[in-house]
PDB file of C-alpha atoms in Angstrom:
ATOM      1  CA  MET A 211      11.964  38.364 -48.858  1.00  0.00           C
ATOM      2  CA  ALA A 212      14.755  39.928 -46.883  1.00  0.00           C
ATOM      3  CA  GLY A 213      13.593  42.935 -44.924  1.00  0.00           C
ATOM      4  CA  LEU A 214       9.916  41.984 -44.913  1.00  0.00           C
ATOM      5  CA  SER A 215       8.004  41.620 -41.679  1.00  0.00           C
ATOM      6  CA  ILE A 216       6.509  38.203 -40.946  1.00  0.00           C
ATOM      7  CA  GLN A 217       3.060  39.570 -41.789  1.00  0.00           C
ATOM      8  CA  ASP A 218       4.235  40.998 -45.126  1.00  0.00           C
ATOM      9  CA  ALA A 219       5.971  37.741 -45.998  1.00  0.00           C
ATOM     10  CA  LEU A 220       2.825  35.736 -45.236  1.00  0.00           C
ATOM     11  CA  LYS A 221       0.692  38.108 -47.288  1.00  0.00           C
ATOM     12  CA  SER A 222       3.087  37.708 -50.207  1.00  0.00           C
ATOM     13  CA  PHE A 223       2.782  33.893 -49.991  1.00  0.00           C
ATOM     14  CA  ALA A 224      -0.989  33.972 -50.173  1.00  0.00           C
ATOM     15  CA  ASN A 225      -3.410  36.768 -50.815  1.00  0.00           C
ATOM     16  CA  THR A 226      -5.974  35.859 -48.159  1.00  0.00           C
ATOM     17  CA  GLU A 227      -8.711  38.338 -49.077  1.00  0.00           C
ATOM     18  CA  THR A 228     -11.383  35.618 -49.091  1.00  0.00           C
ATOM     19  CA  GLN A 229     -11.745  32.242 -47.450  1.00  0.00           C
ATOM     20  CA  ASP A 230     -11.800  30.634 -50.896  1.00  0.00           C
ATOM     21  CA  GLU A 231      -8.126  31.369 -51.353  1.00  0.00           C
ATOM     22  CA  ILE A 232      -5.262  29.200 -50.186  1.00  0.00           C
ATOM     23  CA  MET A 233      -3.937  30.013 -46.731  1.00  0.00           C
ATOM     24  CA  PRO A 234      -0.216  29.906 -45.959  1.00  0.00           C
ATOM     25  CA  VAL A 235       1.506  26.759 -44.735  1.00  0.00           C
ATOM     26  CA  MET A 236       3.816  27.438 -41.817  1.00  0.00           C
ATOM     27  CA  PHE A 237       6.456  25.550 -39.909  1.00  0.00           C
ATOM     28  CA  VAL A 238       6.411  26.812 -36.348  1.00  0.00           C
ATOM     29  CA  GLY A 239       8.691  25.173 -33.804  1.00  0.00           C
ATOM     30  CA  HIS A 240       7.248  25.668 -30.326  1.00  0.00           C
ATOM     31  CA  GLY A 241      10.491  25.907 -28.364  1.00  0.00           C
ATOM     32  CA  SER A 242       9.832  25.737 -24.646  1.00  0.00           C
ATOM     33  CA  PRO A 243       6.284  24.788 -23.652  1.00  0.00           C
ATOM     34  CA  MET A 244       6.462  27.815 -21.337  1.00  0.00           C
ATOM     35  CA  ASN A 245       5.903  29.962 -24.418  1.00  0.00           C
ATOM     36  CA  ALA A 246       2.233  29.045 -24.036  1.00  0.00           C
ATOM     37  CA  ILE A 247       1.937  31.172 -20.895  1.00  0.00           C
ATOM     38  CA  GLU A 248       4.792  33.666 -21.213  1.00  0.00           C
ATOM     39  CA  ALA A 249       4.950  36.960 -23.064  1.00  0.00           C
ATOM     40  CA  ASN A 250       8.213  37.078 -25.007  1.00  0.00           C
ATOM     41  CA  GLU A 251       9.601  37.786 -28.473  1.00  0.00           C
ATOM     42  CA  TRP A 252       8.368  34.431 -29.810  1.00  0.00           C
ATOM     43  CA  THR A 253       4.812  34.764 -28.552  1.00  0.00           C
ATOM     44  CA  ALA A 254       4.674  38.384 -29.753  1.00  0.00           C
ATOM     45  CA  GLN A 255       5.555  37.225 -33.278  1.00  0.00           C
ATOM     46  CA  TRP A 256       3.030  34.381 -33.155  1.00  0.00           C
ATOM     47  CA  GLN A 257       0.386  36.902 -32.092  1.00  0.00           C
ATOM     48  CA  LYS A 258       1.324  39.150 -35.032  1.00  0.00           C
ATOM     49  CA  ILE A 259       1.008  36.209 -37.417  1.00  0.00           C
ATOM     50  CA  GLY A 260      -2.491  35.452 -36.115  1.00  0.00           C
ATOM     51  CA  GLU A 261      -3.486  39.089 -36.494  1.00  0.00           C
ATOM     52  CA  GLY A 262      -1.893  39.380 -39.940  1.00  0.00           C
ATOM     53  CA  ILE A 263      -3.765  36.655 -41.805  1.00  0.00           C
ATOM     54  CA  SER A 264      -7.418  35.998 -42.502  1.00  0.00           C
ATOM     55  CA  LYS A 265      -9.126  33.746 -40.001  1.00  0.00           C
ATOM     56  CA  PRO A 266      -8.661  30.131 -41.166  1.00  0.00           C
ATOM     57  CA  LYS A 267     -11.641  27.795 -41.568  1.00  0.00           C
ATOM     58  CA  ALA A 268      -9.590  25.153 -39.743  1.00  0.00           C
ATOM     59  CA  ILE A 269      -6.003  24.441 -38.734  1.00  0.00           C
ATOM     60  CA  LEU A 270      -4.232  21.146 -39.418  1.00  0.00           C
ATOM     61  CA  CYS A 271      -1.121  20.622 -37.286  1.00  0.00           C
ATOM     62  CA  VAL A 272       1.509  17.943 -37.663  1.00  0.00           C
ATOM     63  CA  SER A 273       3.177  17.594 -34.286  1.00  0.00           C
ATOM     64  CA  ALA A 274       6.340  15.609 -33.669  1.00  0.00           C
ATOM     65  CA  HIS A 275       4.841  14.705 -30.291  1.00  0.00           C
ATOM     66  CA  TRP A 276       2.204  12.376 -31.759  1.00  0.00           C
ATOM     67  CA  LEU A 277       4.164   9.359 -32.945  1.00  0.00           C
ATOM     68  CA  THR A 278       1.999   6.402 -33.954  1.00  0.00           C
ATOM     69  CA  HIS A 279       1.966   3.062 -35.719  1.00  0.00           C
ATOM     70  CA  GLY A 280       0.154   3.990 -38.893  1.00  0.00           C
ATOM     71  CA  THR A 281      -1.028   7.478 -39.762  1.00  0.00           C
ATOM     72  CA  TRP A 282      -3.898   9.045 -37.869  1.00  0.00           C
ATOM     73  CA  VAL A 283      -5.821  12.286 -37.805  1.00  0.00           C
ATOM     74  CA  THR A 284      -7.788  13.542 -34.812  1.00  0.00           C
ATOM     75  CA  ALA A 285     -11.474  13.471 -35.660  1.00  0.00           C
ATOM     76  CA  MET A 286     -13.257  14.375 -32.444  1.00  0.00           C
ATOM     77  CA  LYS A 287     -15.554  17.382 -31.992  1.00  0.00           C
ATOM     78  CA  LYS A 288     -13.876  18.494 -28.762  1.00  0.00           C
ATOM     79  CA  PRO A 289     -10.197  17.511 -28.613  1.00  0.00           C
ATOM     80  CA  LYS A 290      -8.672  17.553 -25.162  1.00  0.00           C
ATOM     81  CA  THR A 291      -5.638  19.668 -24.283  1.00  0.00           C
ATOM     82  CA  ILE A 292      -2.786  17.223 -23.695  1.00  0.00           C
ATOM     83  CA  HIS A 293      -0.048  18.150 -21.228  1.00  0.00           C
ATOM     84  CA  ASP A 294       2.594  15.798 -22.601  1.00  0.00           C
ATOM     85  CA  PHE A 295       5.599  17.058 -20.634  1.00  0.00           C
ATOM     86  CA  GLY A 296       6.911  17.097 -17.097  1.00  0.00           C
ATOM     87  CA  GLY A 297       8.820  19.296 -14.691  1.00  0.00           C
ATOM     88  CA  PHE A 298       7.051  22.572 -15.447  1.00  0.00           C
ATOM     89  CA  PRO A 299       5.044  24.905 -13.163  1.00  0.00           C
ATOM     90  CA  ASP A 300       1.429  24.130 -12.269  1.00  0.00           C
ATOM     91  CA  GLN A 301       0.338  27.186 -14.264  1.00  0.00           C
ATOM     92  CA  LEU A 302       1.404  25.445 -17.487  1.00  0.00           C
ATOM     93  CA  PHE A 303      -0.445  22.251 -16.551  1.00  0.00           C
ATOM     94  CA  ALA A 304      -3.560  24.332 -15.883  1.00  0.00           C
ATOM     95  CA  ALA A 305      -3.438  25.889 -19.371  1.00  0.00           C
ATOM     96  CA  GLN A 306      -6.247  24.764 -21.654  1.00  0.00           C
ATOM     97  CA  TYR A 307      -6.837  25.367 -25.357  1.00  0.00           C
ATOM     98  CA  PRO A 308     -10.494  24.407 -25.883  1.00  0.00           C
ATOM     99  CA  ALA A 309     -10.579  24.790 -29.670  1.00  0.00           C
ATOM    100  CA  PRO A 310     -13.203  22.700 -31.404  1.00  0.00           C
ATOM    101  CA  GLY A 311     -12.151  19.803 -33.573  1.00  0.00           C
ATOM    102  CA  SER A 312     -13.438  19.114 -37.045  1.00  0.00           C
ATOM    103  CA  PRO A 313     -14.499  15.568 -37.853  1.00  0.00           C
ATOM    104  CA  GLU A 314     -15.467  16.807 -41.326  1.00  0.00           C
ATOM    105  CA  PHE A 315     -12.049  18.309 -42.120  1.00  0.00           C
ATOM    106  CA  ALA A 316     -10.362  15.267 -40.564  1.00  0.00           C
ATOM    107  CA  LYS A 317     -12.249  12.921 -42.879  1.00  0.00           C
ATOM    108  CA  GLU A 318     -11.510  15.156 -45.857  1.00  0.00           C
ATOM    109  CA  THR A 319      -7.810  15.103 -44.938  1.00  0.00           C
ATOM    110  CA  ALA A 320      -7.805  11.320 -44.594  1.00  0.00           C
ATOM    111  CA  ASP A 321      -9.512  11.008 -47.984  1.00  0.00           C
ATOM    112  CA  LEU A 322      -7.012  13.360 -49.672  1.00  0.00           C
ATOM    113  CA  ILE A 323      -3.976  11.361 -48.525  1.00  0.00           C
ATOM    114  CA  THR A 324      -3.625   8.478 -50.949  1.00  0.00           C
ATOM    115  CA  LYS A 325      -0.047   7.223 -50.394  1.00  0.00           C
ATOM    116  CA  THR A 326      -1.007   5.612 -47.091  1.00  0.00           C
ATOM    117  CA  LYS A 327      -4.131   4.759 -45.154  1.00  0.00           C
ATOM    118  CA  VAL A 328      -5.088   7.420 -42.612  1.00  0.00           C
ATOM    119  CA  GLY A 329      -7.195   6.379 -39.642  1.00  0.00           C
ATOM    120  CA  LEU A 330      -9.652   8.645 -37.834  1.00  0.00           C
ATOM    121  CA  ASP A 331      -8.898   9.011 -34.114  1.00  0.00           C
ATOM    122  CA  MET A 332     -12.270   9.736 -32.548  1.00  0.00           C
ATOM    123  CA  HIS A 333     -11.290   9.489 -28.847  1.00  0.00           C
ATOM    124  CA  ASP A 334      -7.661   8.948 -27.873  1.00  0.00           C
ATOM    125  CA  TRP A 335      -5.382  11.868 -28.696  1.00  0.00           C
ATOM    126  CA  GLY A 336      -6.324  15.553 -28.762  1.00  0.00           C
ATOM    127  CA  LEU A 337      -4.081  18.612 -29.036  1.00  0.00           C
ATOM    128  CA  ASP A 338      -0.567  18.177 -27.680  1.00  0.00           C
ATOM    129  CA  HIS A 339       1.679  21.029 -26.603  1.00  0.00           C
ATOM    130  CA  GLY A 340       3.381  21.110 -30.006  1.00  0.00           C
ATOM    131  CA  THR A 341       0.069  22.472 -31.254  1.00  0.00           C
ATOM    132  CA  TRP A 342      -1.653  24.377 -28.467  1.00  0.00           C
ATOM    133  CA  SER A 343       1.426  26.156 -27.085  1.00  0.00           C
ATOM    134  CA  VAL A 344       1.797  27.957 -30.429  1.00  0.00           C
ATOM    135  CA  LEU A 345      -1.903  28.467 -31.117  1.00  0.00           C
ATOM    136  CA  MET A 346      -2.634  30.054 -27.714  1.00  0.00           C
ATOM    137  CA  PRO A 347      -0.795  33.276 -28.593  1.00  0.00           C
ATOM    138  CA  MET A 348      -1.582  33.042 -32.323  1.00  0.00           C
ATOM    139  CA  PHE A 349      -5.338  32.475 -32.020  1.00  0.00           C
ATOM    140  CA  PRO A 350      -6.157  33.090 -28.331  1.00  0.00           C
ATOM    141  CA  ASN A 351      -9.936  32.788 -28.718  1.00  0.00           C
ATOM    142  CA  ALA A 352      -9.616  29.062 -29.523  1.00  0.00           C
ATOM    143  CA  ASP A 353     -12.539  29.470 -31.909  1.00  0.00           C
ATOM    144  CA  ILE A 354     -10.988  27.856 -35.000  1.00  0.00           C
ATOM    145  CA  PRO A 355     -11.346  24.089 -35.492  1.00  0.00           C
ATOM    146  CA  VAL A 356      -7.986  22.385 -34.937  1.00  0.00           C
ATOM    147  CA  PHE A 357      -6.987  18.838 -35.771  1.00  0.00           C
ATOM    148  CA  GLN A 358      -3.684  16.976 -35.764  1.00  0.00           C
ATOM    149  CA  LEU A 359      -2.017  14.541 -38.117  1.00  0.00           C
ATOM    150  CA  SER A 360       0.266  11.942 -36.549  1.00  0.00           C
ATOM    151  CA  ILE A 361       3.709  10.843 -37.652  1.00  0.00           C
ATOM    152  CA  ASP A 362       3.988   7.139 -38.440  1.00  0.00           C
ATOM    153  CA  TYR A 363       7.046   6.213 -36.402  1.00  0.00           C
ATOM    154  CA  SER A 364       7.301   2.799 -38.077  1.00  0.00           C
ATOM    155  CA  LYS A 365       8.175   4.410 -41.434  1.00  0.00           C
ATOM    156  CA  PRO A 366      11.655   5.505 -42.485  1.00  0.00           C
ATOM    157  CA  ALA A 367      12.328   9.248 -42.313  1.00  0.00           C
ATOM    158  CA  SER A 368      12.348   9.482 -46.111  1.00  0.00           C
TER     159      SER A 368
END
């Protein structure tokens, strides 16, 4: 895929003409949380990705910032924006990403994972900066349901 733009590469992974087709899976490292409020080369590319694919029905994020005992998925209708960092300007702490959650997709995700039990977090977590700092430039309208899957820190890395 050398020489392809990010949008062309994503389109080649999945033809997203209809919502019945499989959407691409992406690994997106957020870098500095400041990317959520800055305009730079990273946020410009994330914006292009959001503009270059069909609108997802929902977004599942696995964030390295949600380490738990056991595996959990956020299952609330309105996940809060979590500011899980320190030492940054007030403008970053004021940033909100009010995307809806999706209890239905969360339950479906929990049911699809069969190698371990997945609990439904109805109240405690939300969207941490590993999720919302990337989604703000990618999908700025915050109108796509977003939910997170935790990482069970008690398990070995393998």
